[in-house]
mmCIF file of C-alpha atoms and ligand atoms in Angstrom:
data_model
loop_
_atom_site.group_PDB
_atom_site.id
_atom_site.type_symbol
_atom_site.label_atom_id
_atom_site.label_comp_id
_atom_site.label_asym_id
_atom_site.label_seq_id
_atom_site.Cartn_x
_atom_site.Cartn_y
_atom_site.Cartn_z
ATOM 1 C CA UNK A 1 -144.811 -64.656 35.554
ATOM 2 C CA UNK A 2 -146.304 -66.775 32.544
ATOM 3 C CA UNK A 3 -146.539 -70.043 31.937
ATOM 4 C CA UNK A 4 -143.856 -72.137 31.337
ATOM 5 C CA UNK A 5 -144.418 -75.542 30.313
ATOM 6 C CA UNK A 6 -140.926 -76.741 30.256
ATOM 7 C CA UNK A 7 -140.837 -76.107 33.330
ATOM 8 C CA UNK A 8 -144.038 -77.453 34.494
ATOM 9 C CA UNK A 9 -142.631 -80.648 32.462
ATOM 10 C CA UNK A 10 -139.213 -80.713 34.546
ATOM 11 C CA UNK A 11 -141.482 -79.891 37.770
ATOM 12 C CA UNK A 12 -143.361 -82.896 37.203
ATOM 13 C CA UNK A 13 -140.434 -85.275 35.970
ATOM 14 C CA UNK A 14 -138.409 -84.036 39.429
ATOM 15 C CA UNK A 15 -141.613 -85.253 41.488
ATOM 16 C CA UNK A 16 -141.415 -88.004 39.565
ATOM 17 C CA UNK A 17 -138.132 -89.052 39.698
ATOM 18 C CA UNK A 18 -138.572 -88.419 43.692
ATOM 19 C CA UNK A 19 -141.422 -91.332 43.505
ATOM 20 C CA UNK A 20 -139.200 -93.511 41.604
ATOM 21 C CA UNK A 21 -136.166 -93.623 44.153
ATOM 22 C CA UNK A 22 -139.090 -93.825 46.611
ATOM 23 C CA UNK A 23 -140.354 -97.041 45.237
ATOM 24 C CA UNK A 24 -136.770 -98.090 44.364
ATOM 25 C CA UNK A 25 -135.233 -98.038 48.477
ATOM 26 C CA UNK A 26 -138.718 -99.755 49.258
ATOM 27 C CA UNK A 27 -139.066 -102.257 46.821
ATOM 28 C CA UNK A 28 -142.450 -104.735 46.659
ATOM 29 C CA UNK A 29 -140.521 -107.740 48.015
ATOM 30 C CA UNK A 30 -143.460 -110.083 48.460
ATOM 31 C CA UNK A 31 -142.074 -112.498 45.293
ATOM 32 C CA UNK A 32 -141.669 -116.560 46.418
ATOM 33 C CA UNK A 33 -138.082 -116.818 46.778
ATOM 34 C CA UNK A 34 -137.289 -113.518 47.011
ATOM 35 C CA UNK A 35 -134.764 -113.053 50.383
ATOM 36 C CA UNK A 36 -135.775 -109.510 51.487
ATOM 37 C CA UNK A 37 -138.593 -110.821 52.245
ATOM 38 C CA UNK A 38 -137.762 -112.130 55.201
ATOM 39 C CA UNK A 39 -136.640 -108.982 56.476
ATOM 40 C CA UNK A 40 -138.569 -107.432 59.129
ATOM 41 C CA UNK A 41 -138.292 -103.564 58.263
ATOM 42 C CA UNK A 42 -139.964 -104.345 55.123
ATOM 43 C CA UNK A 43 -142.576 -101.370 54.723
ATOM 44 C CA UNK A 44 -146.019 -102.452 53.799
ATOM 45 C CA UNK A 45 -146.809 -103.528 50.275
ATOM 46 C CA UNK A 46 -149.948 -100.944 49.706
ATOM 47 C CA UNK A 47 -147.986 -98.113 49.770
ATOM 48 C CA UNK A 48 -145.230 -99.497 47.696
ATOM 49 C CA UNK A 49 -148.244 -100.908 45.730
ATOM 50 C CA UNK A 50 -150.184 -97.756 45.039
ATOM 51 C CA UNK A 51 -146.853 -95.609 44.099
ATOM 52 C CA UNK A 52 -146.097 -98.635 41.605
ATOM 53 C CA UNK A 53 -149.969 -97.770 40.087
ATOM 54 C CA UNK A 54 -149.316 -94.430 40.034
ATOM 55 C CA UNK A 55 -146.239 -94.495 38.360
ATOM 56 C CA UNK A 56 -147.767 -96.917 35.888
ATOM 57 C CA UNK A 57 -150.816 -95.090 35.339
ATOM 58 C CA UNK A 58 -149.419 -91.961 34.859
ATOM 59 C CA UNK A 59 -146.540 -92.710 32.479
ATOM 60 C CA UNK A 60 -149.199 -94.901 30.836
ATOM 61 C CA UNK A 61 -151.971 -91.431 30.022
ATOM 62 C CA UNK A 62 -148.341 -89.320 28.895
ATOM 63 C CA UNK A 63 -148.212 -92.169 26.125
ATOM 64 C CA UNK A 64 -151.564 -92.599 25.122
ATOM 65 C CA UNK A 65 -151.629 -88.712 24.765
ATOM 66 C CA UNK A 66 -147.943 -88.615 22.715
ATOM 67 C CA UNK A 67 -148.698 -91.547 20.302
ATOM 68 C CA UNK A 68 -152.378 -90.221 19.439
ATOM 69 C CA UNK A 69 -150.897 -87.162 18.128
ATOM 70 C CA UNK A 70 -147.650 -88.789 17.526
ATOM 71 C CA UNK A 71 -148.069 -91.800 15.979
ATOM 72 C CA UNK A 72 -144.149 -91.877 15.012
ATOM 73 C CA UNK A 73 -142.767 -91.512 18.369
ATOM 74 C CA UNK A 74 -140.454 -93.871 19.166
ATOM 75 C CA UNK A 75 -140.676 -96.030 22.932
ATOM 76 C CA UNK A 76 -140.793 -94.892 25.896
ATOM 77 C CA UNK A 77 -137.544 -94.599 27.681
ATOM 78 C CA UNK A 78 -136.576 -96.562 30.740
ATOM 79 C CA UNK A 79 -137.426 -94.138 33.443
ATOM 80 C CA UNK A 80 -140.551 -92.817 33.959
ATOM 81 C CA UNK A 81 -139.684 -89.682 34.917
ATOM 82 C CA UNK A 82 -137.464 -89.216 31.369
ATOM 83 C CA UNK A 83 -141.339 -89.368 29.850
ATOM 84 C CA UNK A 84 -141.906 -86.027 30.290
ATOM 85 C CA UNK A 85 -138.807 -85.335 28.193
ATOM 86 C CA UNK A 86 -140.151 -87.324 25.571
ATOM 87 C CA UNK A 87 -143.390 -86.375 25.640
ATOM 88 C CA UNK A 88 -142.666 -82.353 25.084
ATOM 89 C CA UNK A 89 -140.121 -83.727 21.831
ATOM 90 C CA UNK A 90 -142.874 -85.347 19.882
ATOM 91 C CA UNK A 91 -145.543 -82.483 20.872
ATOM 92 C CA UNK A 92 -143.821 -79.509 19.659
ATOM 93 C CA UNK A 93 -144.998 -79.283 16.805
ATOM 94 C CA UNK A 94 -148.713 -80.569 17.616
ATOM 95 C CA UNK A 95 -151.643 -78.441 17.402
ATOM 96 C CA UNK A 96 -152.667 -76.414 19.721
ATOM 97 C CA UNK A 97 -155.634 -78.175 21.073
ATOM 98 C CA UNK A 98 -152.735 -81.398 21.668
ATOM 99 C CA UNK A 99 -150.601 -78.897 23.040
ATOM 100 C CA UNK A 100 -153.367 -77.433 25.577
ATOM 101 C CA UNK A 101 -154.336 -81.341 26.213
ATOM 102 C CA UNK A 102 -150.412 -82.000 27.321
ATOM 103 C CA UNK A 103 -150.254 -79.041 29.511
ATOM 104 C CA UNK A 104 -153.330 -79.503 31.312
ATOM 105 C CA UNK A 105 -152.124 -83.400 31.593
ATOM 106 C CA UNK A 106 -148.628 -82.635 32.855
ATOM 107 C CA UNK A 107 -149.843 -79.925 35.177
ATOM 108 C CA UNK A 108 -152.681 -82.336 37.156
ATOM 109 C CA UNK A 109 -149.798 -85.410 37.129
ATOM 110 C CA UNK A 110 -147.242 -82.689 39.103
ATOM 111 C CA UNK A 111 -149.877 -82.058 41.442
ATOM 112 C CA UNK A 112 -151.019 -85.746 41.817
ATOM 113 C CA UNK A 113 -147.358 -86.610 42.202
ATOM 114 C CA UNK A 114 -146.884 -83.802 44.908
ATOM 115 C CA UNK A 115 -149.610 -85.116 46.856
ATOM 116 C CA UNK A 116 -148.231 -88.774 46.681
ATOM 117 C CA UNK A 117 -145.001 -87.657 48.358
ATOM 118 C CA UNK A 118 -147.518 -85.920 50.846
ATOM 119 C CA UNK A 119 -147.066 -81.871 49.740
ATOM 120 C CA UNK A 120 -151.221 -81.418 49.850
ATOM 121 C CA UNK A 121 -150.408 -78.071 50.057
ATOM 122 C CA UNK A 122 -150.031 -77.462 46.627
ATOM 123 C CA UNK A 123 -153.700 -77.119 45.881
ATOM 124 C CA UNK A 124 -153.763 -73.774 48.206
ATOM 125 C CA UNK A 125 -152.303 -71.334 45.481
ATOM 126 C CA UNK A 126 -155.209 -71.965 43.143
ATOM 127 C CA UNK A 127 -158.031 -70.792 42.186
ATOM 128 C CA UNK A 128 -161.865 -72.680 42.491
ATOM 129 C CA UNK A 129 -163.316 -73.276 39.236
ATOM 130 C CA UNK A 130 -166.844 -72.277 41.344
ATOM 131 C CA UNK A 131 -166.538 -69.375 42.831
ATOM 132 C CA UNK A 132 -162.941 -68.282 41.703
ATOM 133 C CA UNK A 133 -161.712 -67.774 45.144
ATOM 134 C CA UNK A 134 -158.282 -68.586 46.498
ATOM 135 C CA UNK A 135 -158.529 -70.972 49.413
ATOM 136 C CA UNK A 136 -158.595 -74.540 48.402
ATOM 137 C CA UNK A 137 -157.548 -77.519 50.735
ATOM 138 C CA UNK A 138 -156.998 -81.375 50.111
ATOM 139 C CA UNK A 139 -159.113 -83.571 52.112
ATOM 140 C CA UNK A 140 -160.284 -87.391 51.990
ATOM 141 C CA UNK A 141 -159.241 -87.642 48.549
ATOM 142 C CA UNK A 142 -160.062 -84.142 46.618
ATOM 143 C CA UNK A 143 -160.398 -80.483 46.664
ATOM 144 C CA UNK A 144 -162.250 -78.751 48.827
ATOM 145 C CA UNK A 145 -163.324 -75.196 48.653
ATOM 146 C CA UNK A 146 -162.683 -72.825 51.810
ATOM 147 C CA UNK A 147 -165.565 -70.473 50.380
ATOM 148 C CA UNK A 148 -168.864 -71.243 52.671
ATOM 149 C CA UNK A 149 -171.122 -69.188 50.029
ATOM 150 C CA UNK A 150 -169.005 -72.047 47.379
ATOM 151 C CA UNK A 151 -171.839 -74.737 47.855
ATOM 152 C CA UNK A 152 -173.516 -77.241 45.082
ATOM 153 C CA UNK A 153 -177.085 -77.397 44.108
ATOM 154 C CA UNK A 154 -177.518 -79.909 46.774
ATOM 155 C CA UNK A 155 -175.835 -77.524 49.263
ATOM 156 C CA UNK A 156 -172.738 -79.577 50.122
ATOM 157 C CA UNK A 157 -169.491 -77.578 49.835
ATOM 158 C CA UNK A 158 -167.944 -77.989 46.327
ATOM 159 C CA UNK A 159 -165.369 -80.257 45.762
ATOM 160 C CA UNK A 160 -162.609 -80.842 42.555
ATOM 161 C CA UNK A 161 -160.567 -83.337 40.725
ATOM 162 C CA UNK A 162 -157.149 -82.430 40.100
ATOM 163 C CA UNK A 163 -157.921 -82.854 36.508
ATOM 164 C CA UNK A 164 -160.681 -79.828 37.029
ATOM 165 C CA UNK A 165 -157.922 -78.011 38.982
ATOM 166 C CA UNK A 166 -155.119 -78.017 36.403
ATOM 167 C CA UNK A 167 -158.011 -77.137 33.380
ATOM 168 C CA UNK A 168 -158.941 -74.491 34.957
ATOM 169 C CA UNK A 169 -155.102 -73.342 36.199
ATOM 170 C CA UNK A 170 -154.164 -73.966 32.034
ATOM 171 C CA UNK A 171 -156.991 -72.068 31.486
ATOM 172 C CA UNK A 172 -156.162 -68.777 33.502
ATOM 173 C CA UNK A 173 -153.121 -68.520 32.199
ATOM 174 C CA UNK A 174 -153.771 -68.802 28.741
ATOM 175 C CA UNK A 175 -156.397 -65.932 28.918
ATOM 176 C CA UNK A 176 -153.215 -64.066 30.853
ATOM 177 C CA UNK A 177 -150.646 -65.529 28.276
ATOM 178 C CA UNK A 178 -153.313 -63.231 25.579
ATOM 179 C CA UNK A 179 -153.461 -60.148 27.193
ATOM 180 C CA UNK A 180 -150.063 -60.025 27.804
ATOM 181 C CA UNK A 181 -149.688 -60.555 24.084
HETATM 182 ZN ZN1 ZN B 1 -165.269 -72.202 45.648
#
């Protein structure tokens, strides 16, 4: 199947959307004056804390990317997870170094938001950028390679950013998007 990014787009905006009503039942409550906070189920402000950041941030790298090579576009709606819908509009008709840019973008912010709502196993189905094997894993914070031959010049096993991830992902299916062509 090739690559759709619509639907990558709705993929992320649905994992987003899942980490907004996530941060919406557990609100950050810690406010002076603010009742719930005497309410002792109230869940721990880092989590709520780092979801709030990682809404921010990545809502926050969708518009630096849209208004660099759409200086016209309008503001942001409400919802973060209506960004991705807004984004694709005012990239259509970008080039196709933007276009590659927003693809690769939306495709490492599903995955980061997959992993924030705990799905780590989303990183399996692809492919190392070392040794090209299937068999990646999410540990302490990035991608690790099942491959023992996989190592780095230092000899520790080799280990990826999402960002790295979702280039090379983009990347593999463009070169499949050409010979299909
Ligand atoms: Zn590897």
């Amino acid at each position: 199947m090739g690559y759709d990014t619509t639907t990558a787009a709705a993929t992320a905006a649905a994992r987003m959307a899942l980490l907004e009503e996530f941060f919406l039942e557990q609100p950050i409550n810690s406010r002076p004056g603010n009742s719930r906070r005497a309410t002792a189920t109230t869940p721990s402000a880092p989590v709520n804390l780092g979801t709030v950041d990682h809404i921010r941030r990545s809502v926050y790298d969708l518009e630096q990317h849209t208004r660099a090579a759409a200086p016209d576009a309008g503001p942001l709606p409400a919802r973060p997870s209506a960004a991705y819908d807004w984004v694709m509009q005012h990239t259509e008709h970008a080039p196709e170094t933007v276009q590659r840019r927003r693809d690769v973008l939306i495709y490492k912010q599903q995955l980061e938001h997959a992993i924030r709502l705990g799905e780590t196993g989303v990183v399996r189905r692809h492919r190392c950028p070392g040794c090209g094997t299937v068999g990646l894993h999410w540990r302490a914070g990035s991608v690790r390679c099942r491959n023992r031959r996989c190592r780095t010049p230092d000899g520790l096993g080799s280990t990826w950013t999402l960002s790295q991830i979702a280039t090379q992902y983009i990347a593999d299916q463009e070169k499949r998007r050409r010979r299909a062509t």
